[in-house]
Coordinates of C-alpha atoms in Angstrom, one line a residue:
X822 CA -23.5 177.8 194.4
X823 CA -20.3 179.1 196.2
X824 CA -21.6 182.5 197.3
X825 CA -19.6 183.8 200.3
X826 CA -17.1 181.0 200.0
X827 CA -19.3 178.2 201.3
X828 CA -18.4 175.6 198.7
X829 CA -17.7 172.2 200.3
X830 CA -16.4 170.4 197.2
X831 CA -13.3 168.5 196.3
X832 CA -12.8 166.8 193.0
X833 CA -11.0 163.6 191.9
X834 CA -8.7 164.7 189.1
X835 CA -9.4 161.7 186.9
X836 CA -13.2 162.4 187.2
X837 CA -12.7 166.1 186.3
X838 CA -10.6 165.2 183.3
X839 CA -13.2 162.7 182.2
X840 CA -15.9 165.4 182.4
X841 CA -13.8 167.8 180.4
X842 CA -13.2 165.1 177.8
X843 CA -16.9 164.4 177.5
X844 CA -17.6 168.1 177.1
X845 CA -15.0 168.4 174.3
X846 CA -16.6 165.4 172.6
X847 CA -20.0 166.9 172.9
X848 CA -21.1 164.4 175.5
X849 CA -21.3 166.7 178.5
X850 CA -24.6 168.1 177.5
X851 CA -27.4 167.0 179.8
X852 CA -26.8 163.3 179.9
X853 CA -30.0 161.4 180.4
X854 CA -32.4 164.1 179.1
X855 CA -34.2 161.8 176.7
X856 CA -37.4 159.9 177.4
X857 CA -35.8 157.5 180.0
X858 CA -38.6 156.2 182.2
X859 CA -36.5 153.7 184.1
X860 CA -37.1 153.5 187.9
X861 CA -35.6 156.5 189.8
X862 CA -32.5 156.2 191.9
X863 CA -33.4 155.3 195.6
X864 CA -31.6 158.4 196.7
X865 CA -34.5 160.4 195.2
X866 CA -37.0 158.8 197.6
X867 CA -37.1 161.6 200.2
X868 CA -37.5 164.3 197.5
X869 CA -40.3 162.4 195.8
X870 CA -42.0 161.7 199.1
X871 CA -42.1 165.4 200.0
X872 CA -43.2 166.2 196.4
X873 CA -46.1 163.7 196.5
X874 CA -47.2 164.9 200.0
X875 CA -47.4 168.5 199.1
X876 CA -48.2 168.3 195.4
X877 CA -50.1 165.0 194.9
X878 CA -50.8 163.9 191.3
X879 CA -48.1 166.0 189.6
X880 CA -45.8 164.4 187.0
X881 CA -42.5 163.4 188.6
X882 CA -40.6 162.8 185.4
X883 CA -39.0 166.3 185.2
X884 CA -37.6 165.9 188.8
X885 CA -36.2 162.5 188.0
X886 CA -34.7 163.8 184.8
X887 CA -33.2 166.8 186.5
X888 CA -31.7 164.6 189.2
X889 CA -30.1 162.2 186.7
X890 CA -28.5 165.1 184.8
X891 CA -27.2 166.7 188.0
X892 CA -25.9 163.4 189.4
X893 CA -23.9 162.5 186.3
X894 CA -22.5 166.0 185.9
X895 CA -21.4 166.2 189.6
X896 CA -20.1 162.6 189.6
X897 CA -16.6 162.5 191.2
X898 CA -17.1 165.7 193.2
X899 CA -17.2 165.4 197.0
X900 CA -18.4 167.5 199.8
X901 CA -16.0 168.3 202.7
X902 CA -17.9 165.6 204.6
X903 CA -16.8 163.1 202.0
X904 CA -20.3 162.6 200.8
X905 CA -21.0 162.7 197.0
X906 CA -21.6 166.3 195.9
X907 CA -25.0 165.4 194.5
X908 CA -26.3 165.1 198.1
X909 CA -26.2 168.9 198.4
X910 CA -28.5 169.9 195.4
X911 CA -30.7 166.9 196.3
X912 CA -31.0 168.2 199.9
X913 CA -31.8 171.8 198.6
X914 CA -34.5 170.5 196.4
X915 CA -36.0 168.4 199.2
X916 CA -36.1 171.4 201.5
X917 CA -38.0 173.3 198.8
X918 CA -40.3 170.4 198.1
X919 CA -41.3 170.3 201.7
X920 CA -42.3 173.9 201.5
X921 CA -44.5 173.2 198.5
X922 CA -42.4 174.9 195.8
X923 CA -43.4 174.3 192.2
X924 CA -41.7 171.8 189.9
X925 CA -39.6 174.3 188.0
X926 CA -38.0 175.6 191.2
X927 CA -37.2 172.0 192.3
X928 CA -35.6 171.2 189.0
X929 CA -33.6 174.4 189.2
X930 CA -32.5 173.5 192.7
X931 CA -31.2 170.1 191.5
X932 CA -29.3 171.8 188.7
X933 CA -28.3 175.0 190.5
X934 CA -24.5 174.2 190.7
X935 CA -24.1 172.5 187.3
X936 CA -23.4 175.7 185.3
X937 CA -20.9 176.9 187.9
X938 CA -19.0 173.6 188.6
X939 CA -19.3 171.4 185.5
X940 CA -18.8 171.8 181.7
X941 CA -22.6 172.1 181.3
X942 CA -23.4 175.6 179.9
X943 CA -26.4 177.8 180.5
X944 CA -27.3 177.5 176.9
X945 CA -27.4 173.7 177.0
X946 CA -29.5 173.8 180.2
X947 CA -31.9 176.2 178.5
X948 CA -32.2 173.9 175.5
X949 CA -32.8 170.8 177.7
X950 CA -35.0 172.3 180.5
X951 CA -36.5 175.5 179.1
X952 CA -36.2 179.2 179.8
X953 CA -38.0 179.2 183.2
X954 CA -35.5 176.7 184.8
X955 CA -32.6 178.4 183.1
X956 CA -33.5 181.9 184.5
X957 CA -33.6 180.4 188.0
X958 CA -30.3 178.6 187.7
X959 CA -28.6 181.7 186.2
X960 CA -30.0 183.9 189.0
X961 CA -28.2 181.8 191.7
X962 CA -25.0 181.1 189.8
X963 CA -22.0 182.7 191.4
X964 CA -19.9 185.1 189.4
X965 CA -16.4 184.0 188.4
X966 CA -14.0 185.0 191.2
X967 CA -11.0 185.1 188.8
X968 CA -12.8 187.6 186.6
X969 CA -14.4 189.8 189.2
X970 CA -11.7 189.5 191.9
X971 CA -12.6 191.3 195.2
X972 CA -15.9 192.5 193.7
X973 CA -17.2 188.9 193.1
X974 CA -19.1 188.6 196.4
X975 CA -20.8 192.0 196.1
X976 CA -21.6 191.6 192.4
X977 CA -23.0 188.1 193.0
X978 CA -25.5 189.5 195.5
X979 CA -26.3 192.4 193.2
X980 CA -27.0 189.8 190.5
X981 CA -29.3 187.9 192.9
X982 CA -31.3 191.1 193.8
X983 CA -31.7 191.9 190.1
X984 CA -32.8 188.4 189.3
X985 CA -35.3 188.5 192.2
X986 CA -36.9 191.6 190.6
X987 CA -37.9 189.2 187.7
X988 CA -38.6 186.2 189.9
X989 CA -38.4 186.0 193.7
X990 CA -38.0 182.2 193.5
X991 CA -34.3 182.9 192.8
X992 CA -34.0 184.2 196.4
X993 CA -36.0 181.2 197.7
X994 CA -33.5 178.7 196.1
X995 CA -30.6 180.8 197.5
X996 CA -32.1 180.6 201.0
X997 CA -32.6 176.8 200.8
X998 CA -29.0 176.5 199.5
X999 CA -27.6 178.4 202.5
X1000 CA -29.8 176.5 204.9
X1001 CA -28.3 173.2 203.8
X1002 CA -24.8 174.6 204.0
X1003 CA -25.5 175.8 207.5
X1004 CA -26.8 172.3 208.4
X1005 CA -23.4 170.9 207.3
X1006 CA -21.2 173.7 208.6
X1007 CA -19.5 171.5 211.1
X1008 CA -17.2 170.1 208.4
X1009 CA -15.7 173.5 207.8
X1010 CA -12.8 175.1 209.7
X1011 CA -13.8 177.3 212.6
X1012 CA -12.8 180.5 210.9
X1013 CA -14.8 179.7 207.9
X1014 CA -17.8 178.6 210.0
X1015 CA -17.9 182.0 211.7
X1016 CA -17.5 183.9 208.5
X1017 CA -20.4 182.0 206.8
X1018 CA -22.6 182.2 209.9
X1019 CA -22.0 186.0 210.2
X1020 CA -22.8 186.6 206.5
X1021 CA -25.9 184.5 207.0
X1022 CA -27.1 186.6 209.9
X1023 CA -26.4 189.8 208.1
X1024 CA -27.7 189.0 204.6
X1025 CA -29.5 185.7 204.1
X1026 CA -31.6 185.6 207.3
X1027 CA -33.0 189.1 206.7
X1028 CA -33.9 188.0 203.1
X1029 CA -35.9 185.1 204.6
X1030 CA -37.6 187.5 207.0
X1031 CA -38.4 190.0 204.2
X1032 CA -39.9 187.2 202.1
X1033 CA -42.0 186.1 205.2
X1034 CA -40.5 182.5 205.1
X1035 CA -40.4 182.0 208.9
X1036 CA -39.8 178.3 208.6
X1037 CA -36.4 179.0 207.0
X1038 CA -35.6 182.1 209.0
X1039 CA -35.9 180.4 212.4
X1040 CA -33.7 177.4 211.5
X1041 CA -31.1 179.6 209.7
X1042 CA -31.0 181.9 212.7
X1043 CA -30.4 179.1 215.2
X1044 CA -27.8 177.3 213.0
X1045 CA -25.8 180.5 212.4
X1046 CA -26.1 181.3 216.2
X1047 CA -24.6 177.9 217.1
X1048 CA -21.7 178.4 214.7
X1049 CA -20.9 182.0 215.8
X1050 CA -21.2 181.4 219.6
X1051 CA -21.5 177.8 220.6
X1052 CA -21.4 178.5 224.3
X1053 CA -24.2 181.1 224.1
X1054 CA -26.3 178.8 221.9
X1055 CA -25.9 175.9 224.4
X1056 CA -26.9 178.2 227.3
X1057 CA -30.0 179.4 225.4
X1058 CA -31.0 175.8 224.5
X1059 CA -30.7 174.7 228.1
X1060 CA -32.7 177.8 229.4
X1061 CA -35.4 177.4 226.8
X1062 CA -35.8 173.7 227.5
X1063 CA -36.2 174.3 231.2
X1064 CA -38.7 177.2 230.6
X1065 CA -40.8 175.1 228.2
X1066 CA -41.0 172.3 230.8
X1067 CA -42.9 174.8 233.0
X1068 CA -45.2 176.0 230.1
X1069 CA -48.3 173.8 231.0
X1070 CA -48.5 175.2 234.5
X1071 CA -47.8 178.8 233.3
X1072 CA -50.1 178.9 230.3
X1073 CA -52.8 176.5 231.4
X1074 CA -54.8 178.9 233.5
X1075 CA -54.8 181.5 230.7
X1076 CA -55.9 178.9 228.1
X1077 CA -58.6 177.8 230.5
X1078 CA -60.1 181.2 230.4
X1079 CA -59.6 182.0 226.7
X1080 CA -61.5 178.9 225.5
X1081 CA -64.8 179.6 227.1
X1082 CA -64.5 183.3 226.2
X1083 CA -64.1 182.5 222.5
X1084 CA -67.0 180.1 222.6
X1085 CA -69.2 182.7 224.3
X1086 CA -68.5 185.0 221.4
X1087 CA -69.3 182.3 218.8
X1088 CA -65.7 182.1 217.6
X1089 CA -64.4 178.7 216.6
X1090 CA -60.6 178.7 217.1
X1091 CA -57.6 176.5 218.1
X1092 CA -55.3 177.7 220.9
X1093 CA -51.8 176.4 221.1
X1094 CA -48.4 177.3 222.7
X1095 CA -45.6 178.3 220.2
X1096 CA -42.0 178.1 221.4
X1097 CA -39.7 180.9 220.3
X1098 CA -36.5 180.0 218.5
X1099 CA -33.2 180.2 220.4
X1100 CA -31.6 183.1 218.7
X1101 CA -34.8 185.2 219.2
X1102 CA -34.7 184.5 223.0
X1103 CA -30.9 185.2 223.2
X1104 CA -31.3 188.5 221.4
X1105 CA -34.3 189.6 223.4
X1106 CA -32.6 188.9 226.7
X1107 CA -29.3 190.6 225.6
X1108 CA -27.5 187.3 225.9
X1109 CA -28.4 186.8 229.6
X1110 CA -30.8 183.9 229.7
X1111 CA -30.5 183.0 233.3
X1112 CA -33.9 182.6 235.0
X1113 CA -35.8 182.5 231.7
X1114 CA -39.5 182.3 232.4
X1115 CA -42.0 180.3 230.3
X1116 CA -43.7 183.5 229.1
X1117 CA -40.3 184.6 227.6
X1118 CA -39.8 181.2 225.9
X1119 CA -43.2 180.8 224.3
X1120 CA -46.3 182.6 223.0
X1121 CA -50.0 181.7 222.6
X1122 CA -51.3 181.3 219.1
X1123 CA -55.0 181.5 218.4
X1124 CA -56.0 180.2 214.9
X1125 CA -59.5 181.4 214.1
X1126 CA -61.6 179.2 211.8
X1127 CA -63.9 182.0 210.5
X1128 CA -63.4 185.2 208.5
X1129 CA -60.7 187.8 209.2
X1130 CA -63.2 189.9 211.1
X1131 CA -63.5 187.1 213.7
X1132 CA -59.9 187.8 214.7
X1133 CA -61.0 191.1 216.2
X1134 CA -63.9 189.3 218.0
X1135 CA -61.3 186.9 219.4
X1136 CA -59.1 189.8 220.5
X1137 CA -62.0 191.3 222.4
X1138 CA -62.7 187.9 224.0
X1139 CA -59.1 187.5 225.1
X1140 CA -59.1 191.1 226.6
X1141 CA -62.3 190.4 228.4
X1142 CA -60.8 187.6 230.5
X1143 CA -57.1 188.6 230.6
X1144 CA -56.0 192.2 231.4
X1145 CA -54.3 193.8 228.3
X1146 CA -51.0 195.6 228.8
X1147 CA -51.5 199.2 227.5
X1148 CA -49.6 200.1 224.4
X1149 CA -48.7 196.5 223.4
X1150 CA -51.4 195.9 220.8
X1151 CA -50.1 195.6 217.2
X1152 CA -52.6 195.3 214.4
X1153 CA -50.8 193.7 211.4
X1154 CA -54.1 192.8 209.8
X1155 CA -55.1 196.4 209.1
X1156 CA -51.4 197.3 208.6
X1157 CA -49.5 194.3 207.2
X1158 CA -45.8 194.1 207.5
X1159 CA -43.5 194.6 204.5
X1160 CA -43.5 190.8 204.0
X1161 CA -47.3 190.8 203.9
X1162 CA -47.5 189.2 207.3
X1163 CA -51.0 189.6 208.9
X1164 CA -51.9 188.9 212.5
X1165 CA -52.9 190.6 215.7
X1166 CA -50.3 190.7 218.5
X1167 CA -51.3 191.6 222.0
X1168 CA -49.7 191.3 225.5
X1169 CA -51.9 190.3 228.4
X1170 CA -51.4 189.5 232.1
X1171 CA -51.9 185.9 233.0
X1172 CA -53.9 184.8 236.1
X1173 CA -50.6 184.3 237.8
X1174 CA -49.4 187.8 237.0
X1175 CA -47.0 187.0 234.2
X1176 CA -47.2 188.9 230.9
X1177 CA -48.1 186.6 228.0
X1178 CA -47.8 187.3 224.3
X1179 CA -50.8 186.3 222.3
X1180 CA -51.0 186.1 218.5
X1181 CA -54.3 185.9 216.7
X1182 CA -54.8 185.1 213.0
X1183 CA -57.2 183.3 210.8
X1184 CA -56.4 179.9 209.3
X1185 CA -56.3 181.6 205.8
X1186 CA -53.6 183.9 207.1
X1187 CA -51.5 181.1 208.7
X1188 CA -49.8 179.8 205.5
X1189 CA -48.6 183.3 204.6
X1190 CA -47.4 183.9 208.1
X1191 CA -45.3 180.7 208.1
X1192 CA -44.2 180.4 204.5
X1193 CA -44.6 184.0 203.1
X1194 CA -44.2 184.3 199.4
X1195 CA -43.9 180.5 199.1
X1196 CA -47.6 180.3 200.1
X1197 CA -48.4 182.2 196.9
X1198 CA -46.4 179.8 194.8
X1199 CA -48.2 176.8 196.4
X1200 CA -51.6 178.4 195.7
X1201 CA -50.6 179.3 192.1
X1202 CA -49.5 175.8 191.2
X1203 CA -47.0 174.8 188.5
X1204 CA -48.5 176.6 185.5
X1205 CA -48.9 180.0 187.2
X1206 CA -46.1 179.9 189.8
X1207 CA -43.6 182.0 187.7
X1208 CA -46.2 184.7 186.9
X1209 CA -47.4 184.8 190.5
X1210 CA -44.0 185.3 192.0
X1211 CA -42.6 187.5 189.3
X1212 CA -45.6 189.8 189.6
X1213 CA -45.3 190.6 193.3
X1214 CA -44.6 194.3 193.3
X1215 CA -46.2 194.9 196.7
X1216 CA -43.0 193.9 198.5
X1217 CA -41.9 197.4 199.4
X1218 CA -38.4 196.3 200.7
X1219 CA -37.5 194.9 197.3
X1220 CA -38.6 198.0 195.5
X1221 CA -36.4 200.0 197.9
X1222 CA -33.4 197.8 197.2
X1223 CA -33.9 198.0 193.5
X1224 CA -34.2 201.8 193.7
X1225 CA -30.5 202.3 194.6
X1226 CA -28.7 199.0 193.9
X1227 CA -27.9 199.7 190.3
X1228 CA -25.9 202.8 191.0
X1229 CA -24.0 201.5 194.1
X1230 CA -20.3 200.7 193.5
X1231 CA -19.2 197.3 194.6
X1232 CA -17.3 198.4 197.7
X1233 CA -20.5 200.1 199.0
X1234 CA -23.1 197.7 197.8
X1235 CA -22.8 195.0 200.6
X1236 CA -22.7 197.6 203.4
X1237 CA -25.8 199.3 201.9
X1238 CA -27.5 195.9 201.5
X1239 CA -26.8 195.1 205.2
X1240 CA -28.2 198.4 206.3
X1241 CA -31.3 198.0 204.0
X1242 CA -32.0 194.6 205.4
X1243 CA -31.4 195.4 209.1
X1244 CA -34.2 194.2 211.4
X1245 CA -37.0 196.4 212.5
X1246 CA -39.2 198.7 210.4
X1247 CA -41.1 202.0 210.9
X1248 CA -44.3 202.7 209.1
X1249 CA -44.9 206.4 208.6
X1250 CA -47.5 208.2 206.5
X1251 CA -47.8 211.1 204.1
X1252 CA -50.5 213.7 204.7
X1253 CA -52.6 211.9 202.0
X1254 CA -52.4 208.5 203.8
X1255 CA -49.7 206.8 201.7
X1256 CA -47.7 204.5 203.9
X1257 CA -43.8 204.6 203.7
X1258 CA -42.0 201.7 205.4
X1259 CA -38.4 202.5 206.6
X1260 CA -35.8 200.7 208.7
X1261 CA -35.8 201.4 212.4
X1262 CA -33.9 204.6 213.2
X1263 CA -34.9 206.2 209.9
X1264 CA -35.3 210.0 209.9
X1265 CA -37.5 212.5 208.1
X1266 CA -34.7 212.9 205.6
X1267 CA -34.9 209.1 204.8
X1268 CA -38.7 209.6 204.4
X1269 CA -38.1 212.4 202.0
X1270 CA -35.8 210.3 199.8
X1271 CA -38.2 207.4 200.0
X1272 CA -40.8 209.5 198.2
X1273 CA -38.6 209.1 195.1
X1274 CA -39.8 212.2 193.3
X1275 CA -36.9 214.5 193.9
X1276 CA -38.2 215.6 197.3
X1277 CA -35.2 214.5 199.2
X1278 CA -32.6 216.8 197.5
X1279 CA -34.9 219.8 197.9
X1280 CA -35.7 219.2 201.6
X1281 CA -35.3 222.0 204.2
X1282 CA -37.4 220.6 207.1
X1283 CA -40.5 218.6 208.0
X1284 CA -43.8 218.6 209.8
X1285 CA -44.3 215.5 212.0
X1286 CA -47.8 215.1 213.2
X1287 CA -48.3 218.7 212.3
X1288 CA -45.4 220.1 214.3
X1289 CA -42.2 221.5 212.8
X1290 CA -39.2 219.2 213.1
X1291 CA -35.7 219.0 211.7
X1292 CA -34.8 216.6 208.9
X1293 CA -32.7 214.6 211.5
X1294 CA -35.8 213.8 213.6
X1295 CA -36.1 210.0 214.1
X1296 CA -39.5 208.7 213.0
X1297 CA -41.9 206.4 214.9
X1298 CA -44.5 204.1 213.5
X1299 CA -47.8 206.0 212.9
X1300 CA -46.1 209.4 212.4
X1301 CA -47.7 211.6 209.7
X1302 CA -44.8 213.3 207.9
X1303 CA -45.0 216.3 205.5
X1304 CA -41.6 217.2 204.0
X1305 CA -40.9 220.9 203.5
X1306 CA -38.9 221.9 200.4
X1307 CA -37.2 224.9 198.9
X1308 CA -36.3 225.6 195.3
X1309 CA -32.7 226.5 196.1
X1310 CA -32.2 223.7 198.6
X1311 CA -29.4 221.2 198.0
X1312 CA -27.9 218.2 200.0
X1313 CA -25.2 219.1 202.5
X1314 CA -22.4 216.9 203.8
X1315 CA -23.9 216.9 207.4
X1316 CA -26.9 215.0 206.0
X1317 CA -24.7 211.9 205.9
X1318 CA -24.6 212.1 209.7
X1319 CA -28.2 211.2 210.1
X1320 CA -29.4 209.6 206.9
X1321 CA -30.0 205.9 207.6
X1322 CA -31.2 204.2 204.4
X1323 CA -28.8 203.1 201.8
X1324 CA -30.9 204.8 199.1
X1325 CA -30.8 208.2 200.9
X1326 CA -27.1 207.9 201.6
X1327 CA -26.3 206.9 198.0
X1328 CA -28.4 209.8 196.6
X1329 CA -26.7 212.3 199.0
X1330 CA -23.2 211.1 198.2
X1331 CA -23.8 211.3 194.5
X1332 CA -25.3 214.8 194.8
X1333 CA -22.3 216.0 196.8
X1334 CA -19.9 214.4 194.2
X1335 CA -21.8 216.3 191.4
X1336 CA -21.6 219.5 193.4
X1337 CA -17.9 219.1 194.0
X1338 CA -17.3 218.3 190.3
X1339 CA -19.3 221.4 189.3
X1340 CA -17.4 223.7 191.7
X1341 CA -14.1 222.2 190.5
X1342 CA -15.1 222.7 186.8
X1343 CA -16.1 226.3 187.5
X1344 CA -12.8 227.0 189.2
X1345 CA -10.8 225.4 186.4
X1346 CA -12.8 227.3 183.7
X1347 CA -12.4 230.6 185.5
X1348 CA -8.6 230.2 185.8
X1349 CA -8.3 229.2 182.1
X1350 CA -10.5 232.2 181.0
X1351 CA -8.4 234.7 183.0
X1352 CA -5.2 233.2 181.6
X1353 CA -6.5 233.3 178.0
X1354 CA -7.7 236.9 178.5
X1355 CA -4.1 237.8 179.2
X1356 CA -3.3 236.6 175.7
X1357 CA -6.3 238.3 174.2
X1358 CA -8.2 235.1 173.6
X1359 CA -11.9 234.8 174.5
X1360 CA -12.6 231.4 176.0
X1361 CA -16.3 231.7 175.3
X1362 CA -15.6 232.2 171.6
X1363 CA -13.2 229.2 171.6
X1364 CA -16.0 227.1 173.2
X1365 CA -18.5 228.3 170.6
X1366 CA -16.2 227.4 167.7
X1367 CA -15.6 224.0 169.1
X1368 CA -11.9 224.6 169.6
X1369 CA -12.0 224.0 173.4
X1370 CA -14.0 220.8 173.0
X1371 CA -11.5 219.5 170.3
X1372 CA -8.6 220.1 172.7
X1373 CA -10.6 218.3 175.5
X1374 CA -11.2 215.3 173.3
X1375 CA -7.6 215.3 172.1
X1376 CA -6.5 215.0 175.8
X1377 CA -9.0 212.1 176.4
X1378 CA -11.9 214.0 178.0
X1379 CA -15.4 213.5 176.8
X1380 CA -16.8 216.8 178.0
X1381 CA -15.4 220.3 178.7
X1382 CA -16.4 220.1 182.3
X1383 CA -14.1 217.1 182.8
X1384 CA -11.2 219.0 181.3
X1385 CA -11.8 222.1 183.5
X1386 CA -12.1 219.9 186.6
X1387 CA -8.8 218.2 185.7
X1388 CA -7.2 221.6 185.3
X1389 CA -8.4 222.6 188.8
X1390 CA -7.2 219.3 190.3
X1391 CA -3.7 219.8 188.7
X1392 CA -3.8 216.7 186.5
X1393 CA -3.8 219.0 183.4
X1394 CA -1.2 221.8 183.3
X1395 CA -2.4 225.4 182.5
X1396 CA 0.6 226.2 180.2
X1397 CA -0.2 223.1 178.1
X1398 CA -3.7 224.3 177.5
X1399 CA -2.6 227.8 176.8
X1400 CA -0.2 226.5 174.2
X1401 CA -3.0 224.6 172.5
X1402 CA -5.7 227.3 172.6
X1403 CA -3.4 230.4 172.2
X1404 CA -0.1 229.3 170.8
X1405 CA 2.8 231.8 170.8

């Protein structure tokens, strides 16, 4: 998949010619798709080992078959590193196998570049591997750059978002694909490394975060960080390593108090220290990592063995022995994040006076916290994985993307996507208790448009926590918002100064464009009516007879309003219309 230009492939001309010849002869179709049960290629060993470890007892034949097809189709293609190209789809499938993805996803990962880069067609793939695999491969296949031109990148991402609406596994494959490309980014020229890394931080890492796949998000974050700013990455790595070396002394006294407190409350739990990833530390410190303390480089994680309610008992136990910092408790169990993440976060003061971050979750919450939507796939198993992932409609961020993406023109789509995926969220509520999640910095106007019932365009103000507020007021998590509307209200151009979400901005821009078109059509019609009146011709009668519409169609306009707007804009001359409607 060559999205954002990361393809690392070169081809031997004689191999390419041979593949084209086989395709013309009808031999390019899925070589090796029969009942071949010969021993698998040794190169498959890492993939099969991961598959057996996470999914013991499943039939490996489809993986072997998918690999053999991909290997033969990509034969002769090389990565920029000089390695055979098959090493890339094999690595992508191995990443996904280690996460516990289902067999169909792994087969699709092995085949994900065949339709784009070989004579193998999507129809042939569907016939050989079935609809499920074909849908996944099609979802991640890059659009033809020659056909789409400058719009190819934006339209490829639009295609991925649409495919994700049917099956989120498309995004998971895309993320694993990008992760492997980031791992091998050193073989690319510096300018291309920076471009790919920047795009990863702006678009792909946020997708990983929104799907809750922390294991991918952390590594992608750090690899992109290293490519964009090697010096800052090295400084962060050195500072974090030094801080982690002091973790036992810094965290030991706190852990020594927490253990007995949990046992006293009858809570069985495991307490461990979790290091933060480098880019997170760098961003939190604003790039200045000098003097980094252990409490800034790591957090305490408490995994509770019992039911979810024991997490709150554990929280009380922690607060009973370590002083809590006011205002720093976040309950993501009662109020899960957009990506369904559930945990309690609190900040306490250690016996030595340092503030410590403590995360508390049950063991049943842990897989979802680390693997997000992938945990659902793992639980569903092969037979139900597609239905499980396709049916997740509780991911609010995806619904929000889908609400506006189909109408966004190519030149605005990627900017809107970046804004929609920007880090940070606000959870505000309607007066009836419905939660609306919005990006950080969102306003009451964004809230109004998020209601998706026409409220946005009729807005005139808001009540925030019962108090009057302008539509430009920035919302905070926990705010209760009531949008005030008026029957004659309409969007104004200054709304674009404080609307944050891509959906709101798109709706406002479209409403303003419609309003301008209507004003222009009215002005053009008024000018034509007055000119025709001077020739004793009634425009209303000409419209009723169909004469005006016939003239509009003859000039290439589908509707009268388009003709009148063109007249106002000067692209249609008034004397020409008069000659047609009132000759002589």
